[in-house]
CSV table of C-alpha atoms in Angstrom, one decimal:
chain,number,residue,atom,x,y,z
A,18,UNK,CA,0.0,0.0,0.0
A,19,UNK,CA,1.4,3.4,-0.9
A,20,UNK,CA,0.3,6.4,1.1
A,21,UNK,CA,0.8,10.2,0.6
A,22,UNK,CA,1.9,12.4,3.5
A,23,UNK,CA,3.8,15.7,4.2
A,24,UNK,CA,6.3,16.8,6.7
A,25,UNK,CA,5.2,20.3,7.8
A,26,UNK,CA,5.0,21.9,4.3
A,27,UNK,CA,7.5,19.6,2.5
A,28,UNK,CA,6.8,16.7,0.2
A,29,UNK,CA,10.3,15.3,0.6
A,30,UNK,CA,9.3,12.4,2.7
A,31,UNK,CA,12.6,10.6,2.1
A,32,UNK,CA,14.5,13.5,3.7
A,33,UNK,CA,12.6,13.3,7.1
A,34,UNK,CA,12.1,9.5,7.4
A,35,UNK,CA,14.0,6.3,7.0
A,36,UNK,CA,12.0,3.1,6.4
A,37,UNK,CA,13.2,-0.5,6.4
A,38,UNK,CA,11.5,-3.9,6.9
A,39,UNK,CA,12.5,-4.0,10.6
A,40,UNK,CA,12.1,-0.4,11.8
A,41,UNK,CA,11.1,3.2,10.8
A,42,UNK,CA,12.8,6.4,11.9
A,43,UNK,CA,11.0,9.7,11.5
A,44,UNK,CA,12.2,13.2,12.3
A,45,UNK,CA,11.4,15.0,15.6
A,46,UNK,CA,9.2,18.0,14.9
A,47,UNK,CA,6.0,19.8,15.1
A,48,UNK,CA,4.5,17.6,12.4
A,49,UNK,CA,2.7,15.0,14.6
A,50,UNK,CA,0.4,14.1,11.7
A,51,UNK,CA,3.5,13.0,9.7
A,52,UNK,CA,4.5,10.5,12.5
A,53,UNK,CA,0.9,9.3,12.9
A,54,UNK,CA,0.7,8.4,9.2
A,55,UNK,CA,3.7,6.0,9.6
A,56,UNK,CA,2.4,4.8,12.9
A,57,UNK,CA,-1.0,3.9,11.6
A,58,UNK,CA,0.4,1.9,8.7
A,59,UNK,CA,3.4,0.3,10.4
A,60,UNK,CA,3.2,0.2,14.2
A,61,UNK,CA,1.6,-3.3,14.3
A,62,UNK,CA,4.6,-4.8,12.6
A,63,UNK,CA,7.7,-2.7,13.3
A,64,UNK,CA,8.9,0.0,15.7
A,65,UNK,CA,8.3,3.6,14.5
A,66,UNK,CA,10.6,6.0,16.4
A,67,UNK,CA,11.2,9.7,16.4
A,68,UNK,CA,14.8,10.8,16.4
A,69,UNK,CA,17.2,13.5,15.3
A,70,UNK,CA,20.6,13.0,13.8
A,71,UNK,CA,23.5,15.4,14.3
A,72,UNK,CA,21.0,17.8,15.8
A,73,UNK,CA,19.1,18.0,12.5
A,74,UNK,CA,15.7,16.6,11.4
A,75,UNK,CA,17.1,15.2,8.1
A,76,UNK,CA,17.1,11.6,9.4
A,77,UNK,CA,16.4,10.1,5.9
A,78,UNK,CA,19.4,11.8,4.3
A,79,UNK,CA,21.9,11.4,7.2
A,80,UNK,CA,21.3,7.7,7.8
A,81,UNK,CA,21.2,4.6,5.7
A,82,UNK,CA,20.0,1.2,6.8
A,83,UNK,CA,18.2,-2.1,6.1
A,84,UNK,CA,16.8,-4.9,8.2
A,85,UNK,CA,20.3,-5.9,9.3
A,86,UNK,CA,21.7,-2.6,10.4
A,87,UNK,CA,21.8,1.2,10.5
A,88,UNK,CA,24.7,3.5,9.7
A,89,UNK,CA,24.9,7.0,11.3
A,90,UNK,CA,27.4,9.8,10.4
A,91,UNK,CA,30.1,10.6,12.9
A,92,UNK,CA,28.4,13.9,13.7
A,93,UNK,CA,25.6,11.9,15.5
A,94,UNK,CA,25.7,12.7,19.3
A,95,UNK,CA,26.1,10.0,21.9
A,96,UNK,CA,22.6,10.7,23.2
A,97,UNK,CA,21.1,10.3,19.7
A,98,UNK,CA,23.0,7.1,19.2
A,99,UNK,CA,21.9,5.7,22.5
A,100,UNK,CA,18.2,6.6,21.9
A,101,UNK,CA,18.2,5.0,18.4
A,102,UNK,CA,20.1,1.9,19.6
A,103,UNK,CA,17.6,1.4,22.6
A,104,UNK,CA,14.6,1.9,20.3
A,105,UNK,CA,15.5,-0.5,17.6
A,106,UNK,CA,15.2,-4.3,17.7
A,107,UNK,CA,18.2,-6.1,19.2
A,108,UNK,CA,19.2,-7.8,16.0
A,109,UNK,CA,19.7,-4.5,14.2
A,110,UNK,CA,23.4,-3.4,14.4
A,111,UNK,CA,23.7,0.4,14.8
A,112,UNK,CA,27.1,1.9,14.0
A,113,UNK,CA,28.5,5.4,13.6
A,114,UNK,CA,31.0,5.8,10.8
A,115,UNK,CA,33.7,8.4,10.2
A,116,UNK,CA,33.1,9.3,6.5
A,117,UNK,CA,33.9,12.6,4.8
A,118,UNK,CA,30.6,12.4,2.8
A,119,UNK,CA,28.5,12.4,5.9
A,120,UNK,CA,25.0,12.6,4.3
A,121,UNK,CA,25.0,8.8,4.1
A,122,UNK,CA,21.4,8.6,2.8
A,123,UNK,CA,22.4,10.7,-0.3
A,124,UNK,CA,25.5,8.6,-1.0
A,125,UNK,CA,24.3,5.1,-0.4
A,126,UNK,CA,21.2,3.2,-1.6
A,127,UNK,CA,20.5,-0.3,-0.4
A,128,UNK,CA,18.0,-3.1,0.2
A,129,UNK,CA,18.7,-6.2,2.3
A,130,UNK,CA,21.1,-7.8,-0.2
A,131,UNK,CA,22.8,-5.1,-2.3
A,132,UNK,CA,24.1,-1.6,-1.8
A,133,UNK,CA,25.0,1.1,-4.4
A,134,UNK,CA,27.5,3.6,-3.2
A,135,UNK,CA,29.0,7.0,-4.2
A,136,UNK,CA,32.1,6.4,-6.3
A,137,UNK,CA,34.3,8.6,-4.0
A,138,UNK,CA,33.4,6.9,-0.7
A,139,UNK,CA,36.3,5.7,1.4
A,140,UNK,CA,37.4,2.0,1.0
A,141,UNK,CA,37.0,1.6,4.8
A,142,UNK,CA,33.4,2.9,4.7
A,143,UNK,CA,32.7,0.4,1.9
A,144,UNK,CA,33.8,-2.4,4.1
A,145,UNK,CA,31.7,-1.2,7.0
A,146,UNK,CA,28.7,-0.9,4.7
A,147,UNK,CA,29.2,-4.5,3.6
A,148,UNK,CA,29.8,-5.7,7.1
A,149,UNK,CA,27.1,-3.9,9.1
A,150,UNK,CA,24.3,-4.1,6.5
A,151,UNK,CA,25.2,-7.6,5.3
A,152,UNK,CA,25.2,-6.5,1.6
A,153,UNK,CA,27.2,-6.8,-1.6
A,154,UNK,CA,28.5,-3.3,-2.5
A,155,UNK,CA,28.9,-1.7,-5.9
A,156,UNK,CA,30.3,1.8,-6.7
A,157,UNK,CA,27.8,3.3,-9.2
A,158,UNK,CA,26.2,6.5,-10.6
A,159,UNK,CA,22.7,6.9,-11.8
A,160,UNK,CA,22.0,8.9,-15.0
A,161,UNK,CA,25.4,10.6,-14.4
A,162,UNK,CA,24.5,11.5,-10.8
A,163,UNK,CA,26.9,10.3,-8.2
A,164,UNK,CA,24.4,10.8,-5.4
A,165,UNK,CA,22.9,7.3,-5.8
A,166,UNK,CA,20.9,7.5,-2.6
A,167,UNK,CA,19.1,10.6,-3.9
A,168,UNK,CA,18.2,9.5,-7.4
A,169,UNK,CA,16.9,6.0,-6.8
A,170,UNK,CA,14.9,3.9,-4.3
A,171,UNK,CA,14.8,0.1,-4.3
A,172,UNK,CA,13.6,-2.6,-2.0
A,173,UNK,CA,13.8,-6.4,-2.2
A,174,UNK,CA,10.8,-6.3,-4.5
A,175,UNK,CA,11.7,-3.7,-7.1
A,176,UNK,CA,12.9,-0.1,-7.6
A,177,UNK,CA,12.4,3.3,-9.1
A,178,UNK,CA,15.2,5.4,-10.6
A,179,UNK,CA,15.5,8.9,-12.0
A,180,UNK,CA,13.8,9.4,-15.4
A,181,UNK,CA,17.0,10.4,-17.2
A,182,UNK,CA,18.4,6.9,-16.8
A,183,UNK,CA,19.2,5.3,-20.1
A,184,UNK,CA,17.8,1.8,-21.0
A,185,UNK,CA,21.4,0.4,-20.9
A,186,UNK,CA,21.9,1.8,-17.4
A,187,UNK,CA,18.6,0.5,-16.3
A,188,UNK,CA,19.4,-3.0,-17.5
A,189,UNK,CA,22.9,-2.9,-15.9
A,190,UNK,CA,21.4,-1.7,-12.6
A,191,UNK,CA,18.6,-4.2,-12.7
A,192,UNK,CA,21.1,-7.1,-13.2
A,193,UNK,CA,23.3,-5.8,-10.4
A,194,UNK,CA,20.4,-5.5,-8.0
A,195,UNK,CA,18.5,-8.6,-9.2
A,196,UNK,CA,15.2,-6.7,-8.9
A,197,UNK,CA,12.9,-5.1,-11.6
A,198,UNK,CA,13.6,-1.4,-12.1
A,199,UNK,CA,11.5,1.4,-13.6
A,200,UNK,CA,12.5,5.0,-14.5
A,201,UNK,CA,10.0,7.4,-13.0
A,202,UNK,CA,9.2,10.4,-10.8
A,203,UNK,CA,7.6,11.3,-7.5
A,204,UNK,CA,5.9,14.4,-6.2
A,205,UNK,CA,4.5,15.6,-9.5
A,206,UNK,CA,7.7,15.3,-11.6
A,207,UNK,CA,10.5,15.4,-9.1
A,208,UNK,CA,13.5,13.2,-10.2
A,209,UNK,CA,14.9,13.1,-6.7
A,210,UNK,CA,13.4,9.7,-5.9
A,211,UNK,CA,15.3,8.9,-2.7
A,212,UNK,CA,14.4,12.2,-1.1
A,213,UNK,CA,10.8,12.2,-2.3
A,214,UNK,CA,9.7,8.8,-1.0
A,215,UNK,CA,10.5,5.9,1.4
A,216,UNK,CA,9.5,2.2,0.9
A,217,UNK,CA,10.0,-1.3,2.4
A,218,UNK,CA,8.7,-4.7,1.3
A,219,UNK,CA,5.1,-3.9,2.0
A,220,UNK,CA,4.6,-0.2,2.4
A,221,UNK,CA,5.6,3.1,0.7
A,222,UNK,CA,5.1,6.7,1.6
A,223,UNK,CA,5.5,9.7,-0.8
A,224,UNK,CA,4.7,13.4,-0.8
A,225,UNK,CA,1.1,14.8,-1.1
A,226,UNK,CA,1.9,16.2,-4.5
A,227,UNK,CA,2.5,12.7,-6.0
A,228,UNK,CA,0.0,12.1,-8.8
A,229,UNK,CA,-2.2,9.1,-9.1
A,230,UNK,CA,-0.1,7.9,-12.1
A,231,UNK,CA,3.1,8.1,-10.1
A,232,UNK,CA,1.4,6.3,-7.2
A,233,UNK,CA,0.2,3.4,-9.4
A,234,UNK,CA,3.8,3.1,-10.9
A,235,UNK,CA,5.2,3.0,-7.3
A,236,UNK,CA,2.6,0.4,-6.2
A,237,UNK,CA,3.3,-1.9,-9.2
A,238,UNK,CA,7.1,-1.7,-9.2
A,239,UNK,CA,7.4,-2.2,-5.5
A,240,UNK,CA,4.7,-4.9,-5.6
A,241,UNK,CA,2.6,-3.2,-2.9
A,242,UNK,CA,-0.9,-4.1,-4.1
A,243,UNK,CA,-1.0,-7.5,-2.5
A,244,UNK,CA,1.9,-7.2,-0.1
A,245,UNK,CA,1.4,-7.7,3.6
A,246,UNK,CA,4.0,-8.5,6.2
A,247,UNK,CA,2.2,-11.7,7.1
A,248,UNK,CA,2.2,-12.8,3.5
A,249,UNK,CA,5.9,-12.2,3.3
A,250,UNK,CA,6.5,-14.4,6.3
A,251,UNK,CA,4.3,-17.2,4.8
A,252,UNK,CA,6.2,-17.1,1.6
A,253,UNK,CA,9.5,-17.3,3.5
A,254,UNK,CA,8.2,-20.2,5.5
A,255,UNK,CA,7.0,-22.0,2.3
A,256,UNK,CA,10.4,-21.7,0.6
A,257,UNK,CA,12.2,-22.8,3.8
A,258,UNK,CA,10.0,-25.9,3.9
A,259,UNK,CA,10.6,-26.6,0.2
A,260,UNK,CA,14.4,-26.3,0.6
A,261,UNK,CA,14.3,-28.7,3.6
A,262,UNK,CA,12.3,-31.2,1.7
């Protein structure tokens, strides 16, 4: 299910929230209705927490994570780190990293298996990403943009990339990530996909300006129409049983 929401007056949902299949972090702020949209949709399945990172509300752009872990920039205060660590499930590894390109959400895009990273990120950071998030890491750019986290969004089901992406790039990215990709926009024509929306395996949230056409593209590529957390669990169980037999 894809929902529309707004943080105060901004449609950039991906700037003020970070959503994965095991937790959701939203920005502290006056916008209680923003938090309540996430809570209504997700609270039965995963923890939805309010936090700030490095004293800012840009939690979606400063952090990057998946169901295995969460990476925070080195400007994150001890108090923020402690609050986030205490609020997330025990199996999620939370780590602060010392990286020059500190807006991690702009420089890294990932799902639970693969991460695309900014070509100039430190080798050490690349290893930490692979280790903490449990993913395979590729240095990539999208449609000539090095900020991979800003110009695409992908989950384990599918992904959306900036509309300028060529067919060749789309094929290459799709084979790297092993998920179907579509070039498109959010928030009535914005190509900054990562900043304009958040998604996990069964839910997505984008700005109020998102058109119904954009919404239907999002729902179909992220396979949200029939997705429910319980169904995902049942599918996993079925495949586990098959492999044991």
